Short mmCIF file of C-alpha atoms and ligand atoms in Angstrom, two decimals:
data_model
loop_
_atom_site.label_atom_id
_atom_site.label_comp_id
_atom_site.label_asym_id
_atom_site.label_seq_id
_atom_site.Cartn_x
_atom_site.Cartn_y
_atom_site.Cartn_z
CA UNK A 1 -40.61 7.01 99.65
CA UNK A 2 -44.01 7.40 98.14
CA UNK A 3 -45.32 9.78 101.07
CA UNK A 4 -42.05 11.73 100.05
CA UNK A 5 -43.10 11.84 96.12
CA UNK A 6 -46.45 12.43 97.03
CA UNK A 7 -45.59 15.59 99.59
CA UNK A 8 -43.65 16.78 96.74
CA UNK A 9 -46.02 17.28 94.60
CA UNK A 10 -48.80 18.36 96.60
CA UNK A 11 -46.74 20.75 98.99
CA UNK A 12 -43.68 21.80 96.60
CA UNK A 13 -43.96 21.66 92.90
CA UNK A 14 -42.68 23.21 90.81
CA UNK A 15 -39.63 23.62 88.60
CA UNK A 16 -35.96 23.93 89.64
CA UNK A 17 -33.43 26.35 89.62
CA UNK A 18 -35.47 28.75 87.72
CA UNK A 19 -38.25 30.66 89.78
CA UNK A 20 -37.51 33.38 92.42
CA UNK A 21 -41.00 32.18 93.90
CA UNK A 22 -41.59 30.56 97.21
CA UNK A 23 -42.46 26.79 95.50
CA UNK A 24 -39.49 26.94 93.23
CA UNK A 25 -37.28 28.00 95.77
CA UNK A 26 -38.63 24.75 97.87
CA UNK A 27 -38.28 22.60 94.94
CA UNK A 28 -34.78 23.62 94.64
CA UNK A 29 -33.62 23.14 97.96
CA UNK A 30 -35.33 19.70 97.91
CA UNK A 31 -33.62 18.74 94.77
CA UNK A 32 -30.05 19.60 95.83
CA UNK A 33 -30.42 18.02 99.17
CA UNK A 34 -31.71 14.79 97.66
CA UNK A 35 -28.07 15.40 95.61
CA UNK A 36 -26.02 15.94 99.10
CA UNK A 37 -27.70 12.77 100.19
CA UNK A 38 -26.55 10.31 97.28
CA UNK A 39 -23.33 11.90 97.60
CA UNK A 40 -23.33 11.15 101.58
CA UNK A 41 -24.61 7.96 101.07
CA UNK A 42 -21.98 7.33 98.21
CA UNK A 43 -19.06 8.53 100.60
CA UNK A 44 -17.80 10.98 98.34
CA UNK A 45 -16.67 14.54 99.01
CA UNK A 46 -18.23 16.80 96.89
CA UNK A 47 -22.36 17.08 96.55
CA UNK A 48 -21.11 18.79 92.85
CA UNK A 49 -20.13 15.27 92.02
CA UNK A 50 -23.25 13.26 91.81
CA UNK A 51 -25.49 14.11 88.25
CA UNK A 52 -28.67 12.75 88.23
CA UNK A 53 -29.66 10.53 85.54
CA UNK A 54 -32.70 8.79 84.29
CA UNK A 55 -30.47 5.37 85.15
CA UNK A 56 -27.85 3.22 85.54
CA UNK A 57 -28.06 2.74 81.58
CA UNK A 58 -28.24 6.48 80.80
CA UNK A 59 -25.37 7.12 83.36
CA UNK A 60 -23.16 4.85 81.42
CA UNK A 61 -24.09 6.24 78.27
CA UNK A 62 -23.03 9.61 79.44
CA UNK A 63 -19.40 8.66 80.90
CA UNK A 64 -19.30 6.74 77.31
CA UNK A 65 -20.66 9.94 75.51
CA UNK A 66 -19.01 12.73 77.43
CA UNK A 67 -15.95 11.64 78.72
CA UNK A 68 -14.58 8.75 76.69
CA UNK A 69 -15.51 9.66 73.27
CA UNK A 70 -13.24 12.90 73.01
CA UNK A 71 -10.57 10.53 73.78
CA UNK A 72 -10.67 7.41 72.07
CA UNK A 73 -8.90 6.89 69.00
CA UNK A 74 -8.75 4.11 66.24
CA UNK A 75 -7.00 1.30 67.70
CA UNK A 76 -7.78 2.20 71.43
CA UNK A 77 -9.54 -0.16 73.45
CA UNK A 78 -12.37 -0.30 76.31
CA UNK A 79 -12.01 -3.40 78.74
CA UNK A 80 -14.96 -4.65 80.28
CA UNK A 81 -15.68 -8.09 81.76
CA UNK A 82 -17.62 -11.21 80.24
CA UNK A 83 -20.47 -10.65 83.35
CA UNK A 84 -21.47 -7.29 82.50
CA UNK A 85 -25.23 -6.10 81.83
CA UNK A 86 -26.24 -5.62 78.46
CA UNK A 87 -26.11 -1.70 79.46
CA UNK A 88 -22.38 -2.14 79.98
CA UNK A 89 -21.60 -3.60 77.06
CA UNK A 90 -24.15 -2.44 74.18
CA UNK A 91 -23.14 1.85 74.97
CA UNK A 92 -19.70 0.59 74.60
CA UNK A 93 -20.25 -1.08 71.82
CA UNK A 94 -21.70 1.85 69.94
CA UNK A 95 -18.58 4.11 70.87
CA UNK A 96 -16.02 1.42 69.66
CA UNK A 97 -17.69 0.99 66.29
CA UNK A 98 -18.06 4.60 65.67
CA UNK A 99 -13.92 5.33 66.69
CA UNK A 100 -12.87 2.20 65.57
CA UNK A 101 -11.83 1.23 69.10
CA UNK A 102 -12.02 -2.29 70.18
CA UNK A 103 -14.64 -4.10 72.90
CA UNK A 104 -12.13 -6.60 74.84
CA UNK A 105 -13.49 -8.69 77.57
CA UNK A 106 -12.21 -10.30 80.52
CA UNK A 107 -12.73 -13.56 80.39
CA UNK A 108 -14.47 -15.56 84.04
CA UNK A 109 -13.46 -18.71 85.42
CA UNK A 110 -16.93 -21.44 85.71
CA UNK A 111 -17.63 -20.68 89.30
CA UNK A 112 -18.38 -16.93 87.68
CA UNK A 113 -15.13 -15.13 88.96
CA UNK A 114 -13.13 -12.83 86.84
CA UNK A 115 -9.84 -14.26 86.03
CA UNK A 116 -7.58 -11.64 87.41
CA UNK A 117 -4.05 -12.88 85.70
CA UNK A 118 -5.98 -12.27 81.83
CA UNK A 119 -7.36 -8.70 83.40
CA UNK A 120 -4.20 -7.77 84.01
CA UNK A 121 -2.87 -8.85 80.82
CA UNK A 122 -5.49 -7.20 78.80
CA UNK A 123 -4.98 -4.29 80.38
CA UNK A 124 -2.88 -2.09 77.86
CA UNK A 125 -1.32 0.93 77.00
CA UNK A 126 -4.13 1.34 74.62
CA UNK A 127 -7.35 0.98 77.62
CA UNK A 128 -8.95 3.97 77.66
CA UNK A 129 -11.68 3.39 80.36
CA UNK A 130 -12.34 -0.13 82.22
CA UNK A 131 -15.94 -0.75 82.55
CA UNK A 132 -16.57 -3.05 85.48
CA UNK A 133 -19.97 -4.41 86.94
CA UNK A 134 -19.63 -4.39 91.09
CA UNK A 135 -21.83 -6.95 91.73
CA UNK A 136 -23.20 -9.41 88.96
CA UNK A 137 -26.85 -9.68 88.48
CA UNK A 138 -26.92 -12.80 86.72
CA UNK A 139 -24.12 -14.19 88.66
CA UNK A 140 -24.31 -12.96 92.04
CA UNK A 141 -20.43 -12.26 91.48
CA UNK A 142 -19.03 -9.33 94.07
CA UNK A 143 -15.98 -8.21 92.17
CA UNK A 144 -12.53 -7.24 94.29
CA UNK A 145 -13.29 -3.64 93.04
CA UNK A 146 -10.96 -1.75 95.15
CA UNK A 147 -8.01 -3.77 93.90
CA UNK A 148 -9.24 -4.16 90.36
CA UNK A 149 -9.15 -0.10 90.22
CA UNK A 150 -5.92 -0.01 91.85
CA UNK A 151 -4.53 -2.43 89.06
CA UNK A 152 -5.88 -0.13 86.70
CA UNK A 153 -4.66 3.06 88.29
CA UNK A 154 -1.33 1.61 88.50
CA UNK A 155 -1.62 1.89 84.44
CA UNK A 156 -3.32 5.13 84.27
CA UNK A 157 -6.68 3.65 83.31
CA UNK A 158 -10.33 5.24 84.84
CA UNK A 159 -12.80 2.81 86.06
CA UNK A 160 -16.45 2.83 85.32
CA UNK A 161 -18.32 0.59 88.13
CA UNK A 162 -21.89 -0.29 87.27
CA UNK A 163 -23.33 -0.25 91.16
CA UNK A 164 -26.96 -1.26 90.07
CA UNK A 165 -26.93 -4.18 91.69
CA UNK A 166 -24.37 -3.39 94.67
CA UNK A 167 -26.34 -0.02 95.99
CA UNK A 168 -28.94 -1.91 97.43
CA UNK A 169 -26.69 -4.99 99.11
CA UNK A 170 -23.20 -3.26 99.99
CA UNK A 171 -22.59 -0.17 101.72
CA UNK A 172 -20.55 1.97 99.09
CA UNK A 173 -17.28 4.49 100.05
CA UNK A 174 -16.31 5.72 96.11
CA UNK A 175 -13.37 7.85 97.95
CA UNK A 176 -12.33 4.12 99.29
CA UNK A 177 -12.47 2.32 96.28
CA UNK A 178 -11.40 5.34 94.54
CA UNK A 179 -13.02 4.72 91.29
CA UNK A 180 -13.21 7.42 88.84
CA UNK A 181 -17.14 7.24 88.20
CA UNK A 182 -19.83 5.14 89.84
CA UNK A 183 -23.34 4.89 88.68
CA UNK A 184 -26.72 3.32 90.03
CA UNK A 185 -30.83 3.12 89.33
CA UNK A 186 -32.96 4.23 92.65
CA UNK A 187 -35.33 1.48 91.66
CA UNK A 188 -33.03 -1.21 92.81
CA UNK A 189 -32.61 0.43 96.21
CA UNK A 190 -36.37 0.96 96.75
CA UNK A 191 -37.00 4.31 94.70
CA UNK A 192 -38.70 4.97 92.24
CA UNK A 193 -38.20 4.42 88.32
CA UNK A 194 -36.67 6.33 85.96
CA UNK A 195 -34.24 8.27 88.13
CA UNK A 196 -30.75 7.39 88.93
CA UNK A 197 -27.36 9.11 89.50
CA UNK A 198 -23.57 8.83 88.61
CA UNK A 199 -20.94 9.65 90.77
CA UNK A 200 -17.64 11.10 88.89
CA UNK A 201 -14.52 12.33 90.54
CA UNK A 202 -14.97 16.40 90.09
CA UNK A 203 -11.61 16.75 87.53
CA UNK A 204 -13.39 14.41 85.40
CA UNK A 205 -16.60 16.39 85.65
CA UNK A 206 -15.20 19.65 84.86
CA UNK A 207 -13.07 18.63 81.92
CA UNK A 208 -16.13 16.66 80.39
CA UNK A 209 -17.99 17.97 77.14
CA UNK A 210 -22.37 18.22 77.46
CA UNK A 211 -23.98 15.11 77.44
CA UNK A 212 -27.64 16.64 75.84
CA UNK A 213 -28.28 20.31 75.11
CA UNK A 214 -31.16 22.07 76.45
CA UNK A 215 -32.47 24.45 79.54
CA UNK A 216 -30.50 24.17 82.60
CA UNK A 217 -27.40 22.95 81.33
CA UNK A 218 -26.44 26.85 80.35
CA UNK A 219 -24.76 29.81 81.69
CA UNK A 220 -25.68 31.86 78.52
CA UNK A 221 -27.17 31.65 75.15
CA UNK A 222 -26.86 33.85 72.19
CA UNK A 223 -27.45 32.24 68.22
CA UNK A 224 -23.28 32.67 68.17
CA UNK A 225 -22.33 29.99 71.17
CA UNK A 226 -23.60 29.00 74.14
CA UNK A 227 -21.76 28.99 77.87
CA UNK A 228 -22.23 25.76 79.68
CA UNK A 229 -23.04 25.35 83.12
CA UNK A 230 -20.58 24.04 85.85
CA UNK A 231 -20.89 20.21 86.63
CA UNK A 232 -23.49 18.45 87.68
CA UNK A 233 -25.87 20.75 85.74
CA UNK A 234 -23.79 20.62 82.81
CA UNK A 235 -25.03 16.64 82.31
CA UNK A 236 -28.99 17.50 83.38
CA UNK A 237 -30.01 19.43 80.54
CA UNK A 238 -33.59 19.96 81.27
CA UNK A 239 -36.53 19.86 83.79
CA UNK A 240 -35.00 17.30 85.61
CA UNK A 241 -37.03 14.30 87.74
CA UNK A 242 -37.43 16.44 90.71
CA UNK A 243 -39.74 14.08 92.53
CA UNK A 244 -38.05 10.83 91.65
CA UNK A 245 -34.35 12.96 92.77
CA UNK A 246 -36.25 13.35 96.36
CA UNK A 247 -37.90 9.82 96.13
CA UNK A 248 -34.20 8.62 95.50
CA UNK A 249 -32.95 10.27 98.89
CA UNK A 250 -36.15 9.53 100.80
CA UNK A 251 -34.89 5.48 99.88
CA UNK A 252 -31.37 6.12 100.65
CA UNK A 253 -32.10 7.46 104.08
CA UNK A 254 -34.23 4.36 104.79
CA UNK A 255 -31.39 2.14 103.67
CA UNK A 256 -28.92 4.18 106.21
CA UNK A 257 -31.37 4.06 108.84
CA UNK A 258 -31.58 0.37 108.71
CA UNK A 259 -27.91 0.00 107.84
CA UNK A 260 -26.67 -1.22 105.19
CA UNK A 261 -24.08 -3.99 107.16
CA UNK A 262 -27.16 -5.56 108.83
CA UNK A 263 -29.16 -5.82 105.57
CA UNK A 264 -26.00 -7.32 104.01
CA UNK A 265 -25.93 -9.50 107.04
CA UNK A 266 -29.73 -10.54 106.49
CA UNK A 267 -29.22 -11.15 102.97
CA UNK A 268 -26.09 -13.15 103.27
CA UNK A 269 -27.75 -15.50 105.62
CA UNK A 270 -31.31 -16.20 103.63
CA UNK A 271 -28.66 -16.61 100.75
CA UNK A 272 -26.18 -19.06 102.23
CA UNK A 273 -29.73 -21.18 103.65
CA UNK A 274 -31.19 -20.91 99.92
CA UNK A 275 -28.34 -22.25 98.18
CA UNK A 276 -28.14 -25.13 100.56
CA UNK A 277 -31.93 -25.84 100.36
CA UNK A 278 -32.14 -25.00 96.43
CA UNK A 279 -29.06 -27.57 95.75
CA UNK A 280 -30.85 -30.18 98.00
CA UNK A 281 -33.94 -30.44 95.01
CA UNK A 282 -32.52 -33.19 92.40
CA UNK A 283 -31.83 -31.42 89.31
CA UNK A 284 -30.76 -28.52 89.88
CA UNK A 285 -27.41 -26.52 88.87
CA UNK A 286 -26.65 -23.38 90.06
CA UNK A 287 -24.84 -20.75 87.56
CA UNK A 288 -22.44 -18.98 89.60
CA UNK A 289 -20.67 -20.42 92.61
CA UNK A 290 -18.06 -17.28 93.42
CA UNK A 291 -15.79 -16.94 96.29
CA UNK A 292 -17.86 -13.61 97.16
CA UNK A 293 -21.94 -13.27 96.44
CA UNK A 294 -24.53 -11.27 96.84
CA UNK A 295 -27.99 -12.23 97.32
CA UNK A 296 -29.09 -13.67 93.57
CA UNK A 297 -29.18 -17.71 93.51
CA UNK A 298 -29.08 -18.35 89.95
CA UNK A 299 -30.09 -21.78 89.06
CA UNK A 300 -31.26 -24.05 86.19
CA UNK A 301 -33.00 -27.40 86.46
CA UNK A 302 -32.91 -30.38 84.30
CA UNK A 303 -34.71 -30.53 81.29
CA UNK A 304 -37.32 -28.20 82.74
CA UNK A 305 -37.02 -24.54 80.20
CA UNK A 306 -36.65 -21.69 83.20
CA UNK A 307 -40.30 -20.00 81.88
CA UNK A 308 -41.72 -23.13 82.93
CA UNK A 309 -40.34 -23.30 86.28
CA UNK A 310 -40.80 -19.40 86.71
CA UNK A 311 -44.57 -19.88 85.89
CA UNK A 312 -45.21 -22.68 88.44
CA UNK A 313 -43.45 -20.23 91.04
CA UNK A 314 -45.44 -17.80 89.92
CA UNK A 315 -48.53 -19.80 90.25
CA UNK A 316 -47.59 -20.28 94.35
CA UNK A 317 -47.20 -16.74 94.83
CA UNK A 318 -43.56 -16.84 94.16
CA UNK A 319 -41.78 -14.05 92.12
CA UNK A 320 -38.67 -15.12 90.73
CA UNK A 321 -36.92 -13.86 87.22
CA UNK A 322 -36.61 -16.31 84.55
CA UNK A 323 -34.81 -15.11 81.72
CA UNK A 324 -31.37 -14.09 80.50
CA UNK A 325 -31.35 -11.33 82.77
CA UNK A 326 -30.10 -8.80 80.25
CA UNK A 327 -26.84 -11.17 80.50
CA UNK A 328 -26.96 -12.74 77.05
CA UNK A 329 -23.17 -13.34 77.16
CA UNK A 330 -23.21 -14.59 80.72
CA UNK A 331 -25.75 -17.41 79.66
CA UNK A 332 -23.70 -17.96 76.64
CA UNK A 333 -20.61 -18.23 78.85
CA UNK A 334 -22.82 -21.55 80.47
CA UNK A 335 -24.05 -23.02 77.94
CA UNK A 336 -27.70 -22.03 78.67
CA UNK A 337 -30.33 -19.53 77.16
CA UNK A 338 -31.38 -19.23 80.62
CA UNK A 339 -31.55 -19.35 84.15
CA UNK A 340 -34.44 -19.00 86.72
CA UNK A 341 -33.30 -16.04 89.48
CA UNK A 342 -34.02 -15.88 92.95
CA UNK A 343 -32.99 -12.36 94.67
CA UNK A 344 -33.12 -11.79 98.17
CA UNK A 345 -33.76 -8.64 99.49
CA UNK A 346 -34.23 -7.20 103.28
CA UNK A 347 -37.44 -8.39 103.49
CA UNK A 348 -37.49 -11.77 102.74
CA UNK A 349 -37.95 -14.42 104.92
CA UNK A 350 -36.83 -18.19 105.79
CA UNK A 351 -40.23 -19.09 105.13
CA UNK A 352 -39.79 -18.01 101.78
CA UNK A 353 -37.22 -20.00 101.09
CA UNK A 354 -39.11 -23.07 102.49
CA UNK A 355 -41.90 -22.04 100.07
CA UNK A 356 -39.15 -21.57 96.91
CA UNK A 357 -38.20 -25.02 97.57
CA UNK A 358 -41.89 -26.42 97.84
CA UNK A 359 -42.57 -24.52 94.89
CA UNK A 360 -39.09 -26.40 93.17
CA UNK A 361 -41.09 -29.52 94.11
CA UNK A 362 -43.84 -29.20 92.40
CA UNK A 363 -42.30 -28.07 89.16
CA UNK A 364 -40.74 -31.58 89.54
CA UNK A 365 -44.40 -33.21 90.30
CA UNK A 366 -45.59 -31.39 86.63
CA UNK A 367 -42.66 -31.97 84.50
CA UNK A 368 -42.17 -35.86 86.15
C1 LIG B 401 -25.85 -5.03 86.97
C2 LIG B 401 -26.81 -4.15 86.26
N1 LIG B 401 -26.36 -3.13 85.52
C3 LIG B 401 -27.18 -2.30 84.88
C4 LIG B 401 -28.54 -2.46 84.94
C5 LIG B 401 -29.40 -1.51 84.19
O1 LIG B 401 -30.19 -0.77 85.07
P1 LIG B 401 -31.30 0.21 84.51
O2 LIG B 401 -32.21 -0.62 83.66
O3 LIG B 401 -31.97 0.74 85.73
O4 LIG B 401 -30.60 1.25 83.72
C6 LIG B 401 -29.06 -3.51 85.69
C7 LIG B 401 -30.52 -3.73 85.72
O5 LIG B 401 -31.00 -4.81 85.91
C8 LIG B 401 -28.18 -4.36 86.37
O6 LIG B 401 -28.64 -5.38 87.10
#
């Protein structure tokens, strides 16, 4: 990924979709095909339907902006769940209090599952868009997407799924779970920062207003109107992040050359020996148990504040998140301001966990 950034610039750059010179021209062609490879790696059908974004959060903010805005009214509501990410709540949020819409939330049971019976009942004739995280990151949660959109289809609602955490653990099919717009960072699936895309089913696209104004995102100008472009350039106003676009692919490709079952396969088995070996230290209580996880082994300990224990880990060499995890409402939902976060990725090792539990230890050994 960096030797693809770094070719980039010193081989290629140059802007996009403007020059008729040689570098632009390669620039260009590297750009789109980094598109035609989210949208491969995405499983969708058309390369037209992946924009590039800055991130998940901006991605979400533009569905919010561009699509649901023109059509929510007072009264209407947006449904999202109780163990969503500050980014899919707070953009929401915004939107509701300037149409005077209303924020409902799906309540989760204590093992961190969504209760299915109250989504169904909240879902009215009033939802406008459902806003659903695929896989928890404070949780570990893997939501029953597929069937959540097909209860919401079955009531005419679109389904926002935040994939930030599922990109890098699940292998994705958006035509299979047919959800009307799916959005991810590449810096959760080993690319770089501060690029990120969002898949949205094309009649979405096409009917959807500008997100941002500027270069790129026009067919014409005069100081009467303006022509926009056709989607996805219509939503990447702008010199766009060329290099992070092709950094994005370059991480995708090593993802699907590993395969994406036999990292999920790895991952489930470091998880299902560090919940087992995590549990075993006296103490501790893990904060979310569902019936289908990803990699993240959320956990508090006795007494013991989560900093604390994340800065004797981090004193042994271990890097672990200790924090709300952007999840304010998910702690809330526990009781706790906190938890300490251990994510495994595809390459960790058992030894690791051996040395997370050593390291659990010894946070025992300081705080007595
Ligand atoms: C589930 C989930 N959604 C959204 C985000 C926001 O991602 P970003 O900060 O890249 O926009 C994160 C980041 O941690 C996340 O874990």
């Amino acid at each position: 990924m960096i030797d693809a950034v770094r070719t980039f610039y010193e081989h290629d750059c140059s802007n996009v979709h403007r020059g008729v010179h040689l570098l632009s021209q390669r620039a260009t062609i590297a750009y789109e095909k980094a598109r035609t490879t989210v949208k491969n790696h995405l499983g969708a059908n058309d390369s037209r339907e992946i924009v590039f974004t800055r991130s998940t959060t901006e991605g979400i903010n533009l569905v919010a902006a561009s699509f649901v805005r023109p059509r929510l009214e007072p009264g209407d509501e947006v449904l999202i769940s109780a163990m969503e990410h500050h980014s899919n709540i707070v953009p929401w949020q915004i939107l509701c209090e300037e149409r005077g819409a209303k924020l409902v939330v799906i309540p989760i049971d204590d093992d961190g599952d969504i209760i299915l019976s109250e989504y169904e009942r909240l879902l009215s004739e009033r939802t406008r868009i459902v806003g659903l995280v695929h896989v928890s990151n404070a949780l570990g949660t893997v939501n029953p997407m597929r069937n959540m959109i097909e209860t919401a289809h079955a009531k005419g609602v679109p389904v926002l799924v935040d994939g930030a955490q599922a990109v890098p653990h699940l292998a994705i099919d958006v035509c299979d779970l047919d959800c009307d717009f799916y959005v991810f960072s590449a810096h959760k699936v080993y690319g770089p920062t501060g690029i990120g895309a969002v898949y949205g089913k094309r009649e979405h696209l096409l009917e959807m207003v500008p997100y941002q104004g500027g270069g790129d995102m026009i067919l014409s100008v005069t100081f009467e109107g303006t022509t926009f472009n056709e989607p996805p350039h219509r939503f990447e106003a702008g010199t766009p992040n060329i290099e992070g676009a092709i950094g994005l692919a370059t991480a995708l490709d090593y993802v699907d050359d590993l395969g994406l079952d036999l990292i999920a396969a790895h991952e489930g088995a470091l998880l299902a020996d560090a919940t087992d070996a995590v549990l075993a230290v006296p103490g501790v209580r893990l904060i979310g148990t569902a019936r289908s996880k990803a990699s993240v082994l959320s956990f508090v300990m006795d007494g013991i504040h989560p900093h604390d224990i994340g800065t004797i880990l981090d004193s042994e060499g271990i890097a672990v998140r200790a924090g709300h995890h952007c999840a304010q409402p998910v702690m809330a939902r526990y009781g706790v301001s906190a938890t300490v976060r251990a994510s495994f990725a595809l390459y960790n090792t058992v030894e690791e966990i051996d040395a997370l539990v050593a390291g659990l230890q010894k946070v025992r050994e300081v705080f007595g």
